Short mmCIF file of C-alpha atoms (C1' of nucleotides) in Angstrom, two decimals:
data_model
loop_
_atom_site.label_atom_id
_atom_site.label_comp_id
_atom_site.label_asym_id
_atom_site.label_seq_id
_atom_site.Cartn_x
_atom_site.Cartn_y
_atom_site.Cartn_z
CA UNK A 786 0.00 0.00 0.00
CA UNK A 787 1.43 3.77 -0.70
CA UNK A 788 2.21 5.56 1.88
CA UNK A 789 0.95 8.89 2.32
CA UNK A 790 2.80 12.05 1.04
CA UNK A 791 5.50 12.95 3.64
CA UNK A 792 4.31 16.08 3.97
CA UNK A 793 0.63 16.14 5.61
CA UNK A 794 -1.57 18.76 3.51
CA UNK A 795 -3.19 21.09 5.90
CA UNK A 796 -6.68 19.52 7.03
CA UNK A 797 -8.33 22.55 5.02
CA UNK A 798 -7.62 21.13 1.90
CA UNK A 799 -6.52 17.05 2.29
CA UNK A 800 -9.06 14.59 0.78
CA UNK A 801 -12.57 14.09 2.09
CA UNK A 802 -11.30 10.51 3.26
CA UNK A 803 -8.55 11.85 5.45
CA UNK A 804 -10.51 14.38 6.95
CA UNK A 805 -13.00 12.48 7.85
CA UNK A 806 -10.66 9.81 9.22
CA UNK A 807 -9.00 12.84 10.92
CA UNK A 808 -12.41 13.68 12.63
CA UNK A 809 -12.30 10.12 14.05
CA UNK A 810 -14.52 7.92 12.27
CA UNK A 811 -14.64 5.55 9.25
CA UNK A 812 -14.03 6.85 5.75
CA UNK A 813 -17.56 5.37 3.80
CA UNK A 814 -18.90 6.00 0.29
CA UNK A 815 -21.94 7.91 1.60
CA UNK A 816 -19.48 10.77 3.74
CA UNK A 817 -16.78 10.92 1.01
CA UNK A 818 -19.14 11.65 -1.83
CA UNK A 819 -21.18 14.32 0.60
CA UNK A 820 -17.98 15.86 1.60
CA UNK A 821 -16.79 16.31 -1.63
CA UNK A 822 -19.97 17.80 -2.80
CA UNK A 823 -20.34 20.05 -0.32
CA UNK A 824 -16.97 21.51 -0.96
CA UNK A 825 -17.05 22.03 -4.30
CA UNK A 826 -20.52 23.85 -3.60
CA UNK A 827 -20.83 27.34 -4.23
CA UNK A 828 -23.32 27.75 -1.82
CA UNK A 829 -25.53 26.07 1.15
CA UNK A 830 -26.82 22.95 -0.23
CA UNK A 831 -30.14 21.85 1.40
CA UNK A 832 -30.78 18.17 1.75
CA UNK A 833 -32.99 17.64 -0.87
CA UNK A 834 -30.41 19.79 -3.17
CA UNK A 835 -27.61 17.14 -2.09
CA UNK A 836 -30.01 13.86 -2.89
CA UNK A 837 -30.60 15.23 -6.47
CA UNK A 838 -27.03 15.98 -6.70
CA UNK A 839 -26.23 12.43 -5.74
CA UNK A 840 -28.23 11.51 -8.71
CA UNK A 841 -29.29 7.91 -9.65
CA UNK A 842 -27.42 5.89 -7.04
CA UNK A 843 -28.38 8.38 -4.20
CA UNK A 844 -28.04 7.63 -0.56
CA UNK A 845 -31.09 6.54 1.80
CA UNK A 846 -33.01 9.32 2.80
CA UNK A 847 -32.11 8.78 6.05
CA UNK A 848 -28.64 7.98 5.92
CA UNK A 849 -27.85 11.57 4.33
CA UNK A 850 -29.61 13.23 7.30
CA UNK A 851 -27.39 11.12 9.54
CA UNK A 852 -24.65 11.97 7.26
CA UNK A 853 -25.02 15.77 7.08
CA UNK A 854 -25.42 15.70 10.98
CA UNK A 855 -22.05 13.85 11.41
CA UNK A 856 -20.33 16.35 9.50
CA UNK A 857 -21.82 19.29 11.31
CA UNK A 858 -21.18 17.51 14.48
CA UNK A 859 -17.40 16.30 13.07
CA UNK A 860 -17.48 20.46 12.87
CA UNK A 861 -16.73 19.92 9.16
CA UNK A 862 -19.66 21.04 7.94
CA UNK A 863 -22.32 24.18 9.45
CA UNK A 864 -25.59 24.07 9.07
CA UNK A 865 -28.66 26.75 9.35
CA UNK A 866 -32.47 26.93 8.88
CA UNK A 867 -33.49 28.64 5.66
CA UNK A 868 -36.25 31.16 5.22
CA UNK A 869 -38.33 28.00 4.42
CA UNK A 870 -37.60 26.07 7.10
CA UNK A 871 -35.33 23.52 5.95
CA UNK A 872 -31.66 22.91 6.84
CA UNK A 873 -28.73 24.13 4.52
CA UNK A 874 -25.41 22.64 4.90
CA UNK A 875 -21.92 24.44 3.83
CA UNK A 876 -18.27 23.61 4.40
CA UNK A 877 -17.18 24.90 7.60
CA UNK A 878 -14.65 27.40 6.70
CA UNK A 879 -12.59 28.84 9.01
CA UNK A 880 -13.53 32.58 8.49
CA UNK A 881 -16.47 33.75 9.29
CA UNK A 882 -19.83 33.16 7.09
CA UNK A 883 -20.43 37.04 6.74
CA UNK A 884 -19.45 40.03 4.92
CA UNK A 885 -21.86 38.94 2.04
CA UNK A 886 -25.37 38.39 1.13
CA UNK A 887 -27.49 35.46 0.14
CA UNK A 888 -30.06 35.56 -2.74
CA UNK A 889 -32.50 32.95 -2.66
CA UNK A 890 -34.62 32.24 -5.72
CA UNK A 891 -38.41 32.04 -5.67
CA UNK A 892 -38.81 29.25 -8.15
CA UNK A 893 -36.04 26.57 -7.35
CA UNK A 894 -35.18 27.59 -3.54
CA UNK A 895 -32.17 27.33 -4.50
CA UNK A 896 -29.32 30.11 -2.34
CA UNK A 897 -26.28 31.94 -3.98
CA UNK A 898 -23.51 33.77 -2.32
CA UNK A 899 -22.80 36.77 -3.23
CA UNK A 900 -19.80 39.00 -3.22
CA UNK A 901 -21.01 42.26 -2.33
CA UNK A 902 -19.64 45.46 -0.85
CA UNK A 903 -20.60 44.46 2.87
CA UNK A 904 -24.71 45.35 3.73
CA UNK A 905 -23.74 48.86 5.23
CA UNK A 906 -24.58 49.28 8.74
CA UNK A 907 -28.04 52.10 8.76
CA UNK A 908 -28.40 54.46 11.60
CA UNK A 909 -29.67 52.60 14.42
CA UNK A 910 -31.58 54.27 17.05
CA UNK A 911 -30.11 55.44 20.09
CA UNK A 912 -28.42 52.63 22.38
CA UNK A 913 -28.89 50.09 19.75
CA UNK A 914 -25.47 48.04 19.12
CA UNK A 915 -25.15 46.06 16.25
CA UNK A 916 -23.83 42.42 16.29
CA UNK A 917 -24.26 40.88 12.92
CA UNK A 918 -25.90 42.33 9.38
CA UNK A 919 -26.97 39.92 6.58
CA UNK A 920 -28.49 40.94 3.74
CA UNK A 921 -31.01 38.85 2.34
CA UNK A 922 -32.47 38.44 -1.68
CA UNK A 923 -34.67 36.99 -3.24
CA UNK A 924 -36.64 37.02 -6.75
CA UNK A 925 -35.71 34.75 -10.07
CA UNK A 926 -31.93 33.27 -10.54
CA UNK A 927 -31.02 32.88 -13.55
CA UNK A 928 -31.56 29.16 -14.81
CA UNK A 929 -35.01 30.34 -13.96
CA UNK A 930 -35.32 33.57 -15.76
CA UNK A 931 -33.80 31.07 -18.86
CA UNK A 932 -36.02 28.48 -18.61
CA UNK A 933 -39.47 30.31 -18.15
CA UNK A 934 -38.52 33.04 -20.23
CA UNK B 489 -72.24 55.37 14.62
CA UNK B 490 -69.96 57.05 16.80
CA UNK B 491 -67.05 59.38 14.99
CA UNK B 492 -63.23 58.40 15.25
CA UNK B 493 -61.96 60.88 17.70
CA UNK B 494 -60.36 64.33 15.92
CA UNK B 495 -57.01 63.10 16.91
CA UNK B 496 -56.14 59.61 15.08
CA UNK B 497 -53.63 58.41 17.68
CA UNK B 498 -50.57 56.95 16.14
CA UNK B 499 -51.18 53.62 14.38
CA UNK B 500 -48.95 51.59 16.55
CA UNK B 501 -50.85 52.55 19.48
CA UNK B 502 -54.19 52.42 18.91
CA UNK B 503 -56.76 49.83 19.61
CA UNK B 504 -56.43 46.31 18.29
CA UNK B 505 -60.00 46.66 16.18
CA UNK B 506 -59.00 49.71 14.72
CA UNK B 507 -55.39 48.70 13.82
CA UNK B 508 -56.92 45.55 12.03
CA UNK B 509 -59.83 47.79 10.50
CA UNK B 510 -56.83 50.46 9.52
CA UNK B 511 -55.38 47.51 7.35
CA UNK B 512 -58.41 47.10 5.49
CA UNK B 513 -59.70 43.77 7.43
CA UNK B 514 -62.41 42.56 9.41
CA UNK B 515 -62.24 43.00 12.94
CA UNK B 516 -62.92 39.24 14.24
CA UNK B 517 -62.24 38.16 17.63
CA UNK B 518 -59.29 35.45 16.76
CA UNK B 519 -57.46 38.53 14.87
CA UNK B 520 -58.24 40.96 18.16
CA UNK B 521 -56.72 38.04 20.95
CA UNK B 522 -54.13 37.85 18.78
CA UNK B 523 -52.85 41.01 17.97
CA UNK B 524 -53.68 41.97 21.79
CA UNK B 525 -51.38 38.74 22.66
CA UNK B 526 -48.32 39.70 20.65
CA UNK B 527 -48.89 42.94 21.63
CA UNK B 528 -48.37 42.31 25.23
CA UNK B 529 -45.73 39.39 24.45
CA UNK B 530 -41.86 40.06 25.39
CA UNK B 531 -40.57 38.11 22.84
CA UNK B 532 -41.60 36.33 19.56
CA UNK B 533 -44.13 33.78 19.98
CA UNK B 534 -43.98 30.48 18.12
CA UNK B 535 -48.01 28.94 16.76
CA UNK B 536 -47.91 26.84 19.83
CA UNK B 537 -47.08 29.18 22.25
CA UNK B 538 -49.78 31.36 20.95
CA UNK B 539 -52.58 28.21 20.95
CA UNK B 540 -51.30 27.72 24.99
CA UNK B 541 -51.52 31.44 26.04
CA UNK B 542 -55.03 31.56 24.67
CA UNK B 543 -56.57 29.05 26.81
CA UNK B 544 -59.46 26.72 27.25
CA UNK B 545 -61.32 28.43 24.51
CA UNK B 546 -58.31 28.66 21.35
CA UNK B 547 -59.16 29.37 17.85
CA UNK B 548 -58.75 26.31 15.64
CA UNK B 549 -55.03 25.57 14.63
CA UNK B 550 -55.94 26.69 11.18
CA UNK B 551 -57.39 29.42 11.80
CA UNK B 552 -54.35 30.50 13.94
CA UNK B 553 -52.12 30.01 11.65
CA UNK B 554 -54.29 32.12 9.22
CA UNK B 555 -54.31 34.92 11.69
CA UNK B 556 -50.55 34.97 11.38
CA UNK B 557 -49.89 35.09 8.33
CA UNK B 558 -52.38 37.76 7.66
CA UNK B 559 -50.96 40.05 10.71
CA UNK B 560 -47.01 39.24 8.73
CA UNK B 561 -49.22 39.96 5.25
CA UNK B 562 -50.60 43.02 6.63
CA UNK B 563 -47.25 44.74 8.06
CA UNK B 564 -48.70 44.58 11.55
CA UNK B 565 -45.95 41.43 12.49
CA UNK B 566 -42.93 39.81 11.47
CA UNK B 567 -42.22 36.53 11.25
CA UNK B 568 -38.80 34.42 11.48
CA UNK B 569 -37.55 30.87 11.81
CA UNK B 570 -35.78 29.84 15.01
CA UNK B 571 -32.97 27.27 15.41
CA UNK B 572 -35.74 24.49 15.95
CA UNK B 573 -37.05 25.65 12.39
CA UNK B 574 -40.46 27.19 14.02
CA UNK B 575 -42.08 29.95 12.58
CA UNK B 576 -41.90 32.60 15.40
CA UNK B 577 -43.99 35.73 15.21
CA UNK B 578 -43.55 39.51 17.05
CA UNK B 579 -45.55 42.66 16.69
CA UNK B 580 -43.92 44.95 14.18
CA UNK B 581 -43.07 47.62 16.49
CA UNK B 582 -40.92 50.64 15.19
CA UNK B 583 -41.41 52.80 12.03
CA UNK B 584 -44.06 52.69 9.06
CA UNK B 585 -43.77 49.16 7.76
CA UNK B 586 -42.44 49.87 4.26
CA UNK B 587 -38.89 49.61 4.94
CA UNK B 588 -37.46 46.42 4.75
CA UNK B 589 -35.13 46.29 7.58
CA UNK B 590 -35.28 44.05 11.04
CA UNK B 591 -33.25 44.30 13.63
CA UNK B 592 -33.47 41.63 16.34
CA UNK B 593 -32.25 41.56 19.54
CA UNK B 594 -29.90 38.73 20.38
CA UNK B 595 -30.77 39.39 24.51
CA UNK B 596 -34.78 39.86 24.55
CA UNK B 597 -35.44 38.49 20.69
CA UNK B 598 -37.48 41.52 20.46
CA UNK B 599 -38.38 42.54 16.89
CA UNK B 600 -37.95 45.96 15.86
CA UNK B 601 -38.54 47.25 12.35
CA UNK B 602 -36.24 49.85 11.11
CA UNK B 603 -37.10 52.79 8.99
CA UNK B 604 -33.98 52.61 6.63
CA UNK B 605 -33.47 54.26 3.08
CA UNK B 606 -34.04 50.64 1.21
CA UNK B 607 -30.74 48.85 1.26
CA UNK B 608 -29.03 49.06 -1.63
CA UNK B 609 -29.90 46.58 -4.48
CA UNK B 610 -26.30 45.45 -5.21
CA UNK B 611 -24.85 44.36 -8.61
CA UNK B 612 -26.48 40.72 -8.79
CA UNK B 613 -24.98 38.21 -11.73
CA UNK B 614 -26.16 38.22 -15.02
CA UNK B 615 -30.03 36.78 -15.74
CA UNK B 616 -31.13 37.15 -11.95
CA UNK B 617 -34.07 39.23 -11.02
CA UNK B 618 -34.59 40.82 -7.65
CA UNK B 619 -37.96 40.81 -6.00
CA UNK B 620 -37.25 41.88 -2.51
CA UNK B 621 -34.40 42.36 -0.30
CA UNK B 622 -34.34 42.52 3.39
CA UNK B 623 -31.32 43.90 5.84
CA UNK B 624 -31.36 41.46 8.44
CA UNK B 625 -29.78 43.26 12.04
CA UNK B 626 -28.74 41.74 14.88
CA UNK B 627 -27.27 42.75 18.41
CA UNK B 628 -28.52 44.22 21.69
CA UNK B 629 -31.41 46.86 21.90
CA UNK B 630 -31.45 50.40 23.53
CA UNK B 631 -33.53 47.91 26.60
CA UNK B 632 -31.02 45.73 27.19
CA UNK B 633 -28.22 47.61 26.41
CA UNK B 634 -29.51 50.34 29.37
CA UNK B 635 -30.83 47.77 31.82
CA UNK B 636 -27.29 45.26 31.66
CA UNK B 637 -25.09 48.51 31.74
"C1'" DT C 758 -8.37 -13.11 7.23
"C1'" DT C 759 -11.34 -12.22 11.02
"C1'" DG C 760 -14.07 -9.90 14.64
"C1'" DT C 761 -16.52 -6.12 16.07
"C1'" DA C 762 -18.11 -1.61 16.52
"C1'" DC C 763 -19.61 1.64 13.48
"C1'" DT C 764 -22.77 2.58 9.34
"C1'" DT C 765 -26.38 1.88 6.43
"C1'" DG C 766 -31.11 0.95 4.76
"C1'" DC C 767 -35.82 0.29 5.68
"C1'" DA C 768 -40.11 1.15 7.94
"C1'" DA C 769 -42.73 3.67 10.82
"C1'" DC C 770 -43.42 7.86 13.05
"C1'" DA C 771 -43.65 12.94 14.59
"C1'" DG C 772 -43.96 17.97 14.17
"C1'" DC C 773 -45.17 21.96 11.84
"C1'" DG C 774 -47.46 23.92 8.43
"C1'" DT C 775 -50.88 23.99 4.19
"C1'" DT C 776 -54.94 23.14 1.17
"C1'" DG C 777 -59.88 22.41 0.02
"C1'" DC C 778 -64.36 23.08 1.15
"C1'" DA C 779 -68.64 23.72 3.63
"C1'" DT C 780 -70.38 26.78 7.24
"C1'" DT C 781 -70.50 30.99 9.82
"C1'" DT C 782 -70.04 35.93 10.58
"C1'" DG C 783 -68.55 40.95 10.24
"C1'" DC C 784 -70.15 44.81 8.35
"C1'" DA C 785 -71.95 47.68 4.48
"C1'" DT C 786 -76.33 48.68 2.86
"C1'" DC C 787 -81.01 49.14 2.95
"C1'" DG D 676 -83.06 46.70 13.08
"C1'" DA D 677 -83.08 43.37 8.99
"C1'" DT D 678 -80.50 41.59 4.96
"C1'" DG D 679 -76.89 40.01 1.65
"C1'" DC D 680 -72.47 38.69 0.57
"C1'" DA D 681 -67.57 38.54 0.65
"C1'" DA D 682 -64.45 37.49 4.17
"C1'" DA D 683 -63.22 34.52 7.88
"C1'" DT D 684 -63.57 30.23 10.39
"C1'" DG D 685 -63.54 25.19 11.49
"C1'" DC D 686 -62.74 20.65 10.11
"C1'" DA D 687 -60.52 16.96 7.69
"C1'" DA D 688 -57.03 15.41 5.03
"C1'" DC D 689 -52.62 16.03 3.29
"C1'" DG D 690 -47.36 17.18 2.49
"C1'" DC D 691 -42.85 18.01 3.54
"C1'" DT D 692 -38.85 17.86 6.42
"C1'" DG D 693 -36.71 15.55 9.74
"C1'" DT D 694 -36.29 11.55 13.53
"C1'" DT D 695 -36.23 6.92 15.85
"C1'" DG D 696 -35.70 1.81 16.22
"C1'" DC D 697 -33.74 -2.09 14.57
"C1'" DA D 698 -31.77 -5.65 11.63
"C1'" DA D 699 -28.22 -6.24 8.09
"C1'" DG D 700 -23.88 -4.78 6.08
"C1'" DT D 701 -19.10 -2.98 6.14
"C1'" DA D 702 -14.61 -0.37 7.30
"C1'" DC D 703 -10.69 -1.18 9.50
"C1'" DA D 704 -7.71 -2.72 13.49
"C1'" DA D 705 -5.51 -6.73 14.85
#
DNA sequence: TTGTACTTGCAACAGCGTTGCATTTGCATC
DNA sequence: GATGCAAATGCAACGCTGTTGCAAGTACAA
């Protein structure tokens, strides 16, 4: 069997398997192919997003939910509640998830990132302090707009 | 029928009945307890909390939930999900509902509606259409902040 | 290669919210 | 007051997202 590279990629960017051996538990199918989806998502994948991303040979329902809540809990992976109610999964990346807004489209749910120049801070009334600003979008995305026309 | 008094007191502080009437509804008893509840609530109450504080006698779980949404539809309440992915809902309290800005308290979870100059619709990508955008605030209100001091 | 604890898949379930439809009721009008 | 009708309510059934229990399968240490 090869050995691994002598020098250890930071855990950041080594291979779904190794991280998730790294977290402690066994390297399957199901969290390998989850893992690497989720990282080479753009943006907060919901469950039902990652199943049809799976495609044909798709996890159990179940197992995916058990999944996803490994990796949160591995602290790979963060998740939130969407504006529908459903769970969203992302990478965890070190930094912070701010600084930029979230457009989420009307037709296919689906929630882009985007880079913009940082919601600015309004005039809050007196003795208000502000913690945290997140600008939120929503309206048609573009494979949409395309495919209604 | 008796005349409105000469003075229209402020919308946010008169009666129930008249704020629903104001919004160009019927005045019905579920829509009055309600309204009155939220008004005298603390904090953001979730459908269930609502159904308990109202008693023996509580409007039909429909028919609450209908309530709700109307008050959100009708600028008289906001709604957001929590971390257990419950709708919660809290009076509007703050400036003419037009504005599209919350700010919620991360100490009391009060609600407060913000009378900012329409956040900025930023550059989005090519194909996308905007529908609405809301400036989502968070951190300590003028209450807490004076009362923790 | 083997044993075992960890994972998976399946079935059943639970919570929160929604939809459809018949009945009731607020309120504008007479 | 009485009356008519759109708006609001109550009830039943449903849907979606997520969870629990348990038997069968599998990664991996030895």
């Amino acid at each position: 069997m090869p050995e691994l590279p002598p020098h250890h990629p930071p855990v950041g960017r080594s291979k779904p398997a190794e991280r998730i051996r790294a977290a402690g538990a066994r390297a399957t199918p199901a969290r390998i192919r989850v893992l690497e989806l989720l990282t080479a998502a753009a943006s907060p994948q919901s469950h039902h997003e990652i199943e049809l991303a799976l495609g044909a040979d798709s996890l159990d329902r179940v197992t995916l939910y058990r999944v996803l809540d490994w990796l949160v809990e591995a602290g790979l992976a963060v998740k939130h509640v969407d504006e529908r109610r459903v769970w969203r999964f992302a990478l965890a990346s070190g930094g912070e998830h701010g600084g930029h807004a979230h457009f989420r489209c009307d037709c296919c749910s689906r929630v882009y990132c985007l880079d913009v120049p940082a919601p600015q801070p309004p005039d809050l009334p007196r003795g208000f302090t502000l913690a945290r600003a997140e600008l939120d979008l929503t309206g048609r995305c573009a494979v949409c707009n395309r495919s209604v026309k």
